[in-house]
Tab-separated table of C-alpha atoms and ligand atoms in Angstrom:
chain	number	residue	atom	x	y	z
V	1	MET	CA	0.000	0.000	0.000
V	2	GLU	CA	1.207	3.559	-0.775
V	3	PRO	CA	1.880	5.634	2.359
V	4	PHE	CA	0.396	8.713	0.619
V	5	ARG	CA	-2.574	9.041	-1.738
V	6	HIS	CA	-0.478	11.186	-4.082
V	7	HIS	CA	3.213	11.854	-4.484
V	8	VAL	CA	4.132	15.076	-6.294
V	9	PHE	CA	7.661	15.571	-7.652
V	10	VAL	CA	8.732	19.068	-8.701
V	11	CYS	CA	11.940	19.411	-10.721
V	12	THR	CA	14.330	21.862	-9.026
V	13	GLN	CA	17.541	20.924	-10.853
V	14	GLN	CA	19.818	23.974	-10.661
V	15	LYS	CA	21.593	24.852	-13.927
V	16	PRO	CA	23.563	27.867	-15.123
V	17	GLU	CA	21.347	30.882	-15.773
V	18	ALA	CA	21.776	30.857	-19.535
V	19	VAL	CA	20.585	27.244	-19.819
V	20	GLY	CA	16.923	26.232	-19.943
V	21	SER	CA	15.897	24.596	-16.661
V	22	CYS	CA	12.902	24.271	-14.373
V	23	PRO	CA	14.252	26.647	-11.691
V	24	ASN	CA	15.180	29.175	-14.383
V	25	SER	CA	11.587	29.077	-15.631
V	26	GLY	CA	10.064	29.346	-12.147
V	27	SER	CA	9.795	25.899	-10.480
V	28	LEU	CA	10.771	27.222	-7.041
V	29	PRO	CA	7.804	29.631	-6.719
V	30	VAL	CA	5.598	26.791	-8.072
V	31	LEU	CA	6.958	24.489	-5.362
V	32	GLN	CA	6.263	27.108	-2.669
V	33	ALA	CA	2.756	27.732	-4.016
V	34	LEU	CA	2.068	23.977	-3.965
V	35	GLU	CA	3.303	23.753	-0.378
V	36	ARG	CA	0.997	26.601	0.651
V	37	GLU	CA	-2.048	25.326	-1.253
V	38	ILE	CA	-1.677	21.729	-0.049
V	39	ALA	CA	-1.412	22.976	3.543
V	40	SER	CA	-4.321	25.384	3.235
V	41	GLN	CA	-6.541	22.628	1.759
V	42	ARG	CA	-5.397	20.370	4.636
V	43	LEU	CA	-4.056	17.727	2.284
V	44	ASP	CA	-0.579	17.497	3.871
V	45	ASN	CA	-1.252	14.084	5.377
V	46	GLU	CA	-2.446	12.645	2.067
V	47	VAL	CA	-0.043	14.277	-0.362
V	48	GLN	CA	3.733	13.894	-0.284
V	49	LEU	CA	5.475	16.818	-1.996
V	50	THR	CA	9.173	16.431	-2.853
V	51	THR	CA	11.678	17.841	-5.296
V	52	CYS	CA	13.467	15.882	-8.017
V	53	GLY	CA	16.380	16.283	-10.410
V	54	CYS	CA	16.366	16.886	-14.154
V	55	LEU	CA	13.852	14.906	-16.194
V	56	GLY	CA	15.409	15.861	-19.497
V	57	LEU	CA	12.512	18.127	-20.482
V	58	CYS	CA	14.162	21.331	-19.367
V	59	ASP	CA	12.867	23.615	-22.115
V	60	ASP	CA	9.292	22.702	-21.182
V	61	GLY	CA	9.643	23.394	-17.457
V	62	PRO	CA	8.639	23.853	-14.793
V	63	MET	CA	7.956	20.104	-14.845
V	64	LEU	CA	6.081	18.203	-12.187
V	65	ILE	CA	4.916	14.600	-11.972
V	66	ILE	CA	2.054	13.248	-9.892
V	67	TYR	CA	1.948	9.593	-8.885
V	68	PRO	CA	0.365	7.042	-8.725
V	69	GLU	CA	-1.253	8.248	-11.969
V	70	GLY	CA	2.143	9.146	-13.499
V	71	SER	CA	0.825	12.443	-14.889
V	72	TRP	CA	3.584	14.663	-16.265
V	73	TYR	CA	2.675	18.358	-16.131
V	74	HIS	CA	4.707	20.890	-18.079
V	75	LYS	CA	5.069	24.670	-18.227
V	76	VAL	CA	3.308	24.925	-14.886
V	77	LYS	CA	2.839	28.438	-13.521
V	78	VAL	CA	2.050	29.634	-10.015
V	79	GLU	CA	-1.449	30.553	-11.290
V	80	ASP	CA	-2.044	26.869	-12.220
V	81	VAL	CA	-1.318	25.527	-8.770
V	82	ARG	CA	-4.751	25.937	-7.226
V	83	GLU	CA	-6.391	24.094	-10.135
V	84	ILE	CA	-3.910	21.201	-9.879
V	85	VAL	CA	-4.546	20.860	-6.146
V	86	ASP	CA	-8.347	21.241	-6.422
V	87	SER	CA	-8.799	19.019	-9.408
V	88	HIS	CA	-6.043	16.390	-9.297
V	89	LEU	CA	-4.993	16.118	-5.675
V	90	ARG	CA	-8.392	16.677	-4.089
V	91	SER	CA	-10.779	15.142	-6.669
V	92	GLY	CA	-8.529	12.794	-8.642
V	93	THR	CA	-9.226	14.516	-12.008
V	94	VAL	CA	-6.125	15.146	-14.110
V	95	VAL	CA	-5.797	18.745	-15.432
V	96	SER	CA	-5.608	17.804	-19.094
V	97	ARG	CA	-4.701	21.267	-20.410
V	98	LEU	CA	-1.375	21.065	-18.505
V	99	GLU	CA	-0.663	17.375	-18.880
V	100	TRP	CA	1.936	16.319	-21.402
V	101	SER	CA	0.724	12.938	-22.529
V	102	ASP	CA	2.708	12.349	-25.722
V	103	ALA	CA	4.957	9.688	-24.170
V	104	GLN	CA	6.905	9.099	-27.370
V	105	ALA	CA	7.782	12.766	-27.846
V	106	MET	CA	8.713	13.091	-24.185
V	107	GLN	CA	10.989	10.073	-24.337
V	108	ALA	CA	12.652	11.309	-27.514
V	109	THR	CA	13.249	14.768	-26.009
V	110	SER	CA	14.584	13.309	-22.770
V	111	VAL	CA	16.934	10.870	-24.512
V	112	GLU	CA	18.216	13.593	-26.810
V	113	HIS	CA	18.828	15.840	-23.799
V	114	ARG	CA	20.764	13.087	-22.036
V	115	GLU	CA	22.938	12.461	-25.078
V	116	ARG	CA	23.636	16.175	-25.447
V	117	TYR	CA	24.503	16.431	-21.759
V	118	ARG	CA	26.883	13.468	-21.918
V	119	ALA	CA	28.564	14.870	-25.034
V	120	MET	CA	28.966	18.253	-23.319
V	121	VAL	CA	30.515	16.702	-20.185
V	122	LYS	CA	32.869	14.655	-22.347
V	123	ALA	CA	33.871	17.664	-24.448
V	124	ARG	CA	34.632	19.722	-21.327
V	125	ASP	CA	36.626	16.865	-19.910
V	126	VAL	CA	38.613	16.308	-23.101
V	127	GLY	CA	39.173	20.047	-23.456
V	128	GLY	CA	40.425	20.275	-19.849
V	129	ILE	CA	37.761	22.864	-18.986
V	130	LEU	CA	37.118	23.693	-15.334
V	131	PRO	CA	33.887	21.995	-14.181
V	132	GLU	CA	31.013	24.434	-13.626
V	133	GLU	CA	30.599	23.467	-9.935
V	134	LEU	CA	34.238	24.258	-9.210
V	135	ASN	CA	33.935	27.570	-10.990
V	136	GLU	CA	30.880	28.410	-8.932
V	137	MET	CA	32.589	27.505	-5.658
V	138	ILE	CA	35.516	29.768	-6.536
V	139	ARG	CA	33.260	32.749	-7.291
V	140	ALA	CA	30.854	32.144	-4.402
V	141	PHE	CA	32.200	35.190	-2.548
V	142	MET	CA	30.539	37.516	-5.052
V	143	PRO	CA	26.873	37.037	-4.070
V	144	SER	CA	27.956	36.935	-0.430
V	145	ARG	CA	29.799	40.259	-0.775
V	146	VAL	CA	26.808	41.851	-2.524
V	147	VAL	CA	24.464	41.004	0.359
V	148	LEU	CA	26.976	42.055	3.010
V	149	THR	CA	27.486	45.434	1.331
V	150	ALA	CA	23.707	45.902	1.125
V	151	LEU	CA	23.463	45.134	4.836
V	152	GLU	CA	26.343	47.436	5.726
V	153	LEU	CA	24.633	50.252	3.812
V	154	ASP	CA	21.251	49.326	5.343
V	155	LEU	CA	19.990	49.321	1.773
V	156	PHE	CA	16.905	47.175	2.416
V	157	THR	CA	15.637	49.785	4.873
V	158	ALA	CA	16.219	52.466	2.259
V	159	VAL	CA	14.261	50.489	-0.352
V	160	ALA	CA	11.388	50.147	2.162
V	161	SER	CA	8.060	50.014	0.330
V	162	GLY	CA	9.612	50.831	-3.068
V	163	ALA	CA	12.264	53.256	-4.317
V	164	SER	CA	14.237	54.185	-7.435
V	165	ALA	CA	18.026	53.863	-7.556
V	166	ALA	CA	18.390	57.647	-7.152
V	167	GLN	CA	16.141	57.660	-4.076
V	168	VAL	CA	18.028	54.765	-2.480
V	169	ALA	CA	21.394	56.365	-3.285
V	170	GLN	CA	20.304	59.591	-1.621
V	171	LYS	CA	19.143	57.786	1.522
V	172	ILE	CA	22.315	55.710	1.926
V	173	HIS	CA	24.612	58.617	0.911
V	174	ALA	CA	26.101	56.755	-2.054
V	175	ASP	CA	26.711	57.189	-5.768
V	176	THR	CA	23.600	56.693	-7.931
V	177	ARG	CA	25.232	54.710	-10.750
V	178	ALA	CA	26.946	52.328	-8.328
V	179	THR	CA	23.808	51.990	-6.205
V	180	GLU	CA	21.821	51.043	-9.282
V	181	MET	CA	24.379	48.333	-10.140
V	182	LEU	CA	24.117	46.980	-6.605
V	183	LEU	CA	20.302	47.066	-6.683
V	184	ASN	CA	20.251	45.223	-10.022
V	185	ALA	CA	22.616	42.568	-8.659
V	186	LEU	CA	20.379	42.124	-5.600
V	187	ALA	CA	17.376	41.734	-7.898
V	188	SER	CA	19.286	39.076	-9.871
V	189	LEU	CA	19.823	37.261	-6.565
V	190	LYS	CA	16.061	37.494	-5.907
V	191	LEU	CA	16.568	39.603	-2.789
V	192	LEU	CA	14.782	42.531	-4.447
V	193	GLU	CA	12.133	42.818	-7.125
V	194	LYS	CA	12.394	45.383	-9.891
V	195	ARG	CA	9.272	46.714	-11.578
V	196	GLU	CA	9.851	49.402	-14.198
V	197	GLU	CA	12.561	51.502	-12.528
V	198	THR	CA	11.394	50.883	-8.946
V	199	PHE	CA	12.954	48.371	-6.561
V	200	PHE	CA	10.956	46.530	-3.862
V	201	ASN	CA	11.983	44.278	-0.989
V	202	THR	CA	10.889	40.661	-1.362
V	203	PRO	CA	8.796	39.437	1.597
V	204	GLU	CA	11.899	37.640	2.913
V	205	SER	CA	14.179	40.686	2.626
V	206	ALA	CA	11.566	42.873	4.300
V	207	ARG	CA	11.220	40.391	7.134
V	208	PHE	CA	14.889	39.713	7.855
V	209	PHE	CA	16.761	42.817	6.660
V	210	GLU	CA	14.516	45.833	7.091
V	211	GLU	CA	14.579	48.171	10.083
V	212	GLY	CA	11.364	47.928	12.090
V	213	SER	CA	10.652	44.262	11.309
V	214	PRO	CA	10.528	42.187	14.533
V	215	ASP	CA	12.662	39.505	12.814
V	216	ASN	CA	15.264	41.939	11.465
V	217	ALA	CA	18.555	40.030	11.712
V	218	ARG	CA	20.756	42.800	10.275
V	219	ASN	CA	22.544	43.620	13.500
V	220	GLY	CA	23.853	40.065	13.937
V	221	LEU	CA	24.612	39.711	10.216
V	222	ILE	CA	26.876	42.760	10.378
V	223	HIS	CA	29.181	40.476	12.350
V	224	THR	CA	29.569	38.383	9.180
V	225	ALA	CA	30.460	41.578	7.308
V	226	HIS	CA	33.118	42.253	9.946
V	227	ILE	CA	34.682	38.801	9.722
V	228	TRP	CA	34.684	39.032	5.917
V	229	HIS	CA	37.604	41.447	6.234
V	230	ARG	CA	39.488	38.962	8.360
V	231	TRP	CA	38.823	36.162	5.898
V	232	SER	CA	40.480	38.187	3.166
V	233	THR	CA	43.722	37.804	5.152
V	234	LEU	CA	43.511	33.994	5.100
V	235	THR	CA	46.446	33.487	2.722
V	236	ASP	CA	48.748	35.522	4.964
V	237	CYS	CA	47.375	33.771	8.072
V	238	VAL	CA	48.144	30.365	6.602
V	239	ARG	CA	51.706	31.535	5.933
V	240	ALA	CA	52.060	33.032	9.406
V	241	GLY	CA	50.186	30.300	11.327
V	242	THR	CA	48.078	32.813	13.239
V	243	LEU	CA	45.973	35.937	12.784
V	244	VAL	CA	47.726	38.773	10.989
V	245	GLU	CA	45.171	41.549	11.309
V	246	THR	CA	44.610	42.915	14.779
V	247	GLY	CA	43.574	46.512	14.080
V	248	ARG	CA	40.234	46.646	12.306
V	249	ARG	CA	37.566	46.544	15.064
V	250	GLU	CA	34.941	49.207	14.621
V	251	GLY	CA	32.736	50.417	17.466
V	252	SER	CA	29.918	48.215	16.250
V	253	TRP	CA	32.072	45.072	16.551
V	254	VAL	CA	31.061	43.927	20.071
V	255	PRO	CA	27.276	44.593	19.782
V	256	ALA	CA	27.171	42.900	16.347
V	257	PHE	CA	29.180	39.920	17.627
V	258	ILE	CA	26.943	39.469	20.661
V	259	ALA	CA	23.788	39.911	18.525
V	260	ALA	CA	25.075	37.149	16.208
V	261	MET	CA	25.844	34.909	19.204
V	262	ASP	CA	22.403	35.618	20.628
V	263	ARG	CA	20.706	34.655	17.359
V	264	ASN	CA	22.647	31.354	17.205
V	265	ALA	CA	22.017	30.661	20.875
V	266	LYS	CA	18.271	31.174	20.700
V	267	GLU	CA	18.004	28.429	18.082
V	268	ARG	CA	19.784	26.008	20.402
V	269	THR	CA	18.947	26.814	24.016
V	270	ALA	CA	15.997	24.400	24.242
V	271	ALA	CA	18.060	21.430	22.993
V	272	VAL	CA	21.040	22.313	25.226
V	273	VAL	CA	18.905	22.742	28.360
V	274	LYS	CA	17.177	19.423	27.630
V	275	ALA	CA	20.474	17.575	27.136
V	276	ALA	CA	22.499	19.204	29.936
V	277	GLY	CA	20.036	20.559	32.489
V	278	GLY	CA	18.186	18.881	35.322
V	279	PRO	CA	16.225	19.669	38.463
V	280	GLY	CA	19.156	19.175	40.884
V	281	ILE	CA	21.186	22.108	39.578
V	282	LYS	CA	21.302	25.005	42.029
V	283	ARG	CA	24.467	26.877	41.049
V	284	MET	CA	25.697	27.403	37.521
V	285	LEU	CA	28.715	29.184	36.006
V	286	ASP	CA	28.323	30.377	32.417
V	287	LEU	CA	31.837	30.890	31.063
V	288	GLY	CA	31.875	33.666	28.445
V	289	GLY	CA	28.080	33.823	28.715
V	290	GLY	CA	27.858	36.489	25.957
V	291	SER	CA	24.291	37.686	25.475
V	292	ALA	CA	23.139	35.634	28.523
V	293	ALA	CA	20.825	33.547	26.302
V	294	TYR	CA	21.950	30.242	27.839
V	295	SER	CA	21.844	31.429	31.464
V	296	ILE	CA	18.373	32.847	30.874
V	297	ALA	CA	17.146	29.572	29.339
V	298	PHE	CA	18.668	27.383	32.095
V	299	VAL	CA	17.324	29.585	34.893
V	300	GLN	CA	13.852	29.749	33.340
V	301	ALA	CA	13.753	25.943	33.032
V	302	THR	CA	15.171	25.157	36.480
V	303	PRO	CA	13.418	26.273	39.690
V	304	GLY	CA	15.831	27.648	42.282
V	305	LEU	CA	18.833	27.853	39.915
V	306	GLN	CA	21.209	30.821	40.241
V	307	SER	CA	23.695	31.533	37.454
V	308	VAL	CA	26.938	33.497	37.336
V	309	ILE	CA	28.077	34.830	33.979
V	310	LEU	CA	31.806	35.499	33.623
V	311	ASP	CA	32.653	37.527	30.545
V	312	LEU	CA	34.882	40.353	29.372
V	313	ALA	CA	34.128	43.844	30.716
V	314	GLU	CA	33.019	45.154	27.298
V	315	VAL	CA	30.376	42.399	26.967
V	316	VAL	CA	28.921	42.380	30.496
V	317	PRO	CA	26.641	45.453	29.989
V	318	LEU	CA	25.028	43.745	26.956
V	319	ALA	CA	24.354	40.610	29.017
V	320	GLN	CA	22.966	42.730	31.857
V	321	GLU	CA	20.525	44.443	29.509
V	322	ASN	CA	19.120	41.090	28.330
V	323	ILE	CA	18.932	39.765	31.902
V	324	ARG	CA	17.035	42.896	32.943
V	325	LYS	CA	14.613	42.531	30.017
V	326	ALA	CA	13.987	38.896	31.039
V	327	GLY	CA	13.292	40.032	34.620
V	328	LEU	CA	16.005	37.729	36.009
V	329	ALA	CA	18.384	40.181	37.700
V	330	GLU	CA	17.831	38.391	41.033
V	331	ARG	CA	18.887	35.024	39.658
V	332	ILE	CA	21.668	35.774	37.171
V	333	ILE	CA	24.668	37.790	38.245
V	334	THR	CA	27.463	38.985	35.984
V	335	ARG	CA	31.173	39.271	36.633
V	336	ALA	CA	33.738	40.940	34.399
V	337	GLY	CA	36.934	38.939	34.151
V	338	ASP	CA	39.212	36.581	32.278
V	339	MET	CA	38.199	32.935	32.556
V	340	LEU	CA	41.777	31.768	32.013
V	341	ARG	CA	43.190	33.825	34.888
V	342	ASP	CA	40.605	35.213	37.298
V	343	PRO	CA	39.062	33.099	40.071
V	344	LEU	CA	36.042	31.105	38.833
V	345	GLY	CA	34.406	30.633	42.252
V	346	GLU	CA	33.454	27.229	43.661
V	347	ASN	CA	30.771	24.681	44.386
V	348	TYR	CA	28.975	24.876	41.058
V	349	ASP	CA	26.654	22.049	39.987
V	350	LEU	CA	27.029	23.000	36.342
V	351	ILE	CA	29.667	24.891	34.380
V	352	LEU	CA	28.747	25.745	30.809
V	353	GLY	CA	31.367	26.659	28.228
V	354	SER	CA	29.377	27.374	25.078
V	355	ALA	CA	31.324	28.445	21.989
V	356	ILE	CA	34.414	29.075	24.134
V	357	CYS	CA	36.997	26.366	23.475
V	358	HIS	CA	37.461	27.242	19.789
V	359	MET	CA	38.949	30.609	20.864
V	360	PHE	CA	41.793	28.929	22.751
V	361	SER	CA	44.832	26.744	22.079
V	362	PRO	CA	44.831	23.095	23.229
V	363	GLU	CA	47.009	24.059	26.207
V	364	GLU	CA	44.635	26.877	27.223
V	365	ASN	CA	41.689	24.480	27.021
V	366	ARG	CA	43.467	21.943	29.198
V	367	ARG	CA	44.094	24.692	31.752
V	368	LEU	CA	40.480	25.875	31.561
V	369	PHE	CA	39.170	22.334	32.098
V	370	ARG	CA	41.407	21.870	35.159
V	371	ARG	CA	40.170	25.174	36.595
V	372	ALA	CA	36.548	24.197	35.879
V	373	PHE	CA	37.091	20.826	37.573
V	374	ASP	CA	38.317	22.589	40.726
V	375	ALA	CA	35.336	24.980	40.686
V	376	LEU	CA	32.715	22.202	40.563
V	377	ALA	CA	31.013	20.579	43.523
V	378	ALA	CA	31.190	16.763	43.756
V	379	GLY	CA	28.740	15.370	41.197
V	380	GLY	CA	28.886	18.616	39.186
V	381	ARG	CA	29.232	18.659	35.385
V	382	LEU	CA	31.233	20.625	32.841
V	383	VAL	CA	29.239	21.023	29.634
V	384	VAL	CA	31.151	22.183	26.573
V	385	GLN	CA	29.261	23.189	23.475
V	386	ASP	CA	31.180	23.727	20.256
V	387	PHE	CA	31.721	22.648	16.680
V	388	ILE	CA	33.097	19.147	17.213
V	389	LEU	CA	35.157	17.671	14.398
V	390	GLU	CA	35.174	14.002	13.511
V	391	PRO	CA	38.576	12.367	14.182
V	392	SER	CA	39.609	12.961	10.535
V	393	LYS	CA	38.965	16.725	11.082
V	394	THR	CA	37.404	16.957	7.602
V	395	ALA	CA	33.764	16.850	8.762
V	396	PRO	CA	31.335	18.320	9.498
V	397	ARG	CA	32.157	20.917	6.843
V	398	ALA	CA	30.883	23.814	8.994
V	399	ALA	CA	33.329	22.834	11.748
V	400	ALA	CA	36.263	22.459	9.336
V	401	LEU	CA	35.556	25.905	7.836
V	402	PHE	CA	35.029	27.416	11.273
V	403	SER	CA	38.531	26.311	12.211
V	404	LEU	CA	39.809	28.782	9.608
V	405	ASN	CA	37.507	31.444	11.055
V	406	MET	CA	39.500	30.999	14.241
V	407	LEU	CA	42.825	31.024	12.372
V	408	VAL	CA	42.058	34.450	10.895
V	409	GLY	CA	40.537	35.811	14.109
V	410	THR	CA	42.500	34.445	17.076
V	411	ARG	CA	46.048	33.834	18.176
V	412	ALA	CA	45.751	30.048	18.521
V	413	GLY	CA	42.090	29.005	18.272
V	414	SER	CA	40.645	26.185	16.184
V	415	SER	CA	37.783	23.701	15.981
V	416	TYR	CA	38.705	20.515	17.852
V	417	SER	CA	37.788	16.859	17.495
V	418	GLY	CA	35.815	14.589	19.802
V	419	PRO	CA	38.956	12.613	20.799
V	420	GLU	CA	40.793	15.853	21.665
V	421	TYR	CA	37.987	17.013	23.960
V	422	THR	CA	37.753	13.566	25.521
V	423	SER	CA	41.452	13.437	26.376
V	424	TRP	CA	41.505	16.984	27.827
V	425	LEU	CA	38.458	16.233	29.996
V	426	ARG	CA	39.849	12.920	31.236
V	427	ASP	CA	43.276	14.434	31.936
V	428	ALA	CA	41.592	17.196	33.971
V	429	GLY	CA	40.036	14.490	36.185
V	430	PHE	CA	36.525	14.237	34.729
V	431	ALA	CA	34.684	10.915	34.728
V	432	ASP	CA	31.779	9.670	32.622
V	433	VAL	CA	33.023	11.748	29.665
V	434	ARG	CA	30.536	11.638	26.804
V	435	ARG	CA	29.604	13.350	23.592
V	436	VAL	CA	25.998	14.400	22.972
V	437	ARG	CA	25.061	14.982	19.362
V	438	LEU	CA	22.583	17.795	18.773
V	439	PRO	CA	20.958	18.920	15.533
V	440	GLY	CA	23.289	21.210	13.556
V	441	PRO	CA	27.077	21.268	13.351
V	442	ALA	CA	27.702	21.949	17.079
V	443	GLY	CA	27.494	19.316	19.794
V	444	LEU	CA	28.182	18.835	23.492
V	445	MET	CA	30.992	17.213	25.461
V	446	ILE	CA	30.090	16.477	29.070
V	447	GLY	CA	32.297	15.398	31.959
V	448	THR	CA	31.393	14.842	35.618
V	449	ARG	CA	33.418	15.507	38.740
V	450	GLU	CA	32.770	12.434	40.858
H	501	SAM	C1	31.673	32.937	20.876
H	501	SAM	S1	31.082	33.854	22.235
H	501	SAM	C2	29.965	32.718	23.011
H	501	SAM	C3	28.903	33.386	23.841
H	501	SAM	C4	27.938	32.431	24.545
H	501	SAM	N1	28.620	31.513	25.427
H	501	SAM	C5	27.101	31.700	23.534
H	501	SAM	O1	27.325	30.501	23.315
H	501	SAM	O2	26.208	32.325	22.946
H	501	SAM	C6	32.494	33.839	23.311
H	501	SAM	C7	32.302	34.675	24.554
H	501	SAM	O3	33.433	34.516	25.395
H	501	SAM	C8	33.850	35.787	25.865
H	501	SAM	N2	35.295	35.706	26.170
H	501	SAM	C9	36.312	35.636	25.286
H	501	SAM	N3	37.488	35.495	25.946
H	501	SAM	C10	37.197	35.494	27.259
H	501	SAM	C11	37.978	35.391	28.434
H	501	SAM	N4	39.310	35.238	28.366
H	501	SAM	N5	37.345	35.416	29.616
H	501	SAM	C12	36.001	35.581	29.704
H	501	SAM	N6	35.202	35.682	28.602
H	501	SAM	C13	35.794	35.639	27.403
H	501	SAM	C14	33.480	36.717	24.720
H	501	SAM	O4	33.385	38.058	25.173
H	501	SAM	C15	32.162	36.137	24.259
H	501	SAM	O5	31.064	36.664	24.974
H	502	FES	S1	15.753	21.002	-15.243
H	502	FES	FE1	13.786	20.224	-14.943
H	502	FES	S2	13.580	18.818	-16.505
H	502	FES	FE2	15.614	19.443	-16.702
């Protein structure tokens, strides 16, 4: 028996812009419209909607196939979606005006496409031409740089409910010709829409990049713009073995960094509290607690828990502001200091080191773990959250790349592997050392002081 009454496949095979393909003729908006319509007609439990790769009918896209009937629809537009859902998925009647039922012609087109594709791959190979995917990886900084510049200039706020290039340029105090080039590039990336000579934010850009939106993430994303400058020193850092740029830290650096940390933390607090918390915890130390997101989450989930945040003097006021907003000033206290040198206190049931160890060298981490061990009560736990590399250090990719983020930004930091954490924890005296895998590239290492 089929688990779903219908299975819909939508082709989303990405191809270069100049080549005919389903995404280039609009399959992604069709996919989104199908998702919305299926949900709004409450058919989600009966209809399975998934994407698929190229069907060889690229010039007739967007293509979609509905099983078990095996109906192949072609040139589907967003405006056709409601009819497909109403007629085919709800009532079982195929929409014949969109169905492509000439099986012979379809097979011939698909076979011809495959042959052409194979010949093209072979010709590139014989000619020693750089594969398209490699080329794209090498130039991937370009779209990234375009968005970061738009964020730095707060361009999405300037576009607001619609503006010409000259109007945007005036608002962001920039050159009109250059602003227009940037706006056009953003429209090509589908982060803006252009109608006549007026630019508009897409719903997504308005939600995440525009001043006044409750989900505006610009402040935290500015941190990525800051580290972009460091990344451009990577070649020199690899030669030198450490960071080479120490100067460039604008006034917005610390607030943007802590906003970025806060955004990451909020996605993860529930899973971390579930994996590392517990009712018996009365005293907690949050090493480098940053925005206070983790202390706030632990305290809110644990009756009677008091937390101490130890962070650098420049960060403490930002943590205090968040603690005050959460109404937890009685239960979370902050201390300015250096976790590698200043006293940590004693008798904690839980010490959390979230996104800390990657800043330090192996020797500094060993020292930190020994100090944490001494600061715990018997039965207390040290919980480390970080990107944890597999023993080969080549995966997960986010952790391997983040290691370089630490090379360009710290004296001796890095991502570390599970076996490295395990040996440092054991050598510091911890028992019951274990790794807890959480969704996403970061995970936990936990050790207990017996
Ligand atoms: C990557 S952030 C992590 C923030 C928070 N733990 C989280 O997971 O969201 C690192 C934090 O450690 C703090 N920090 C860096 N070096 C420190 C040191 N030597 N002593 C105390 N805090 C430090 C930074 O100010 C920053 O708040
Ligand atoms: S890209 Fe969709 S059929 Fe080829």
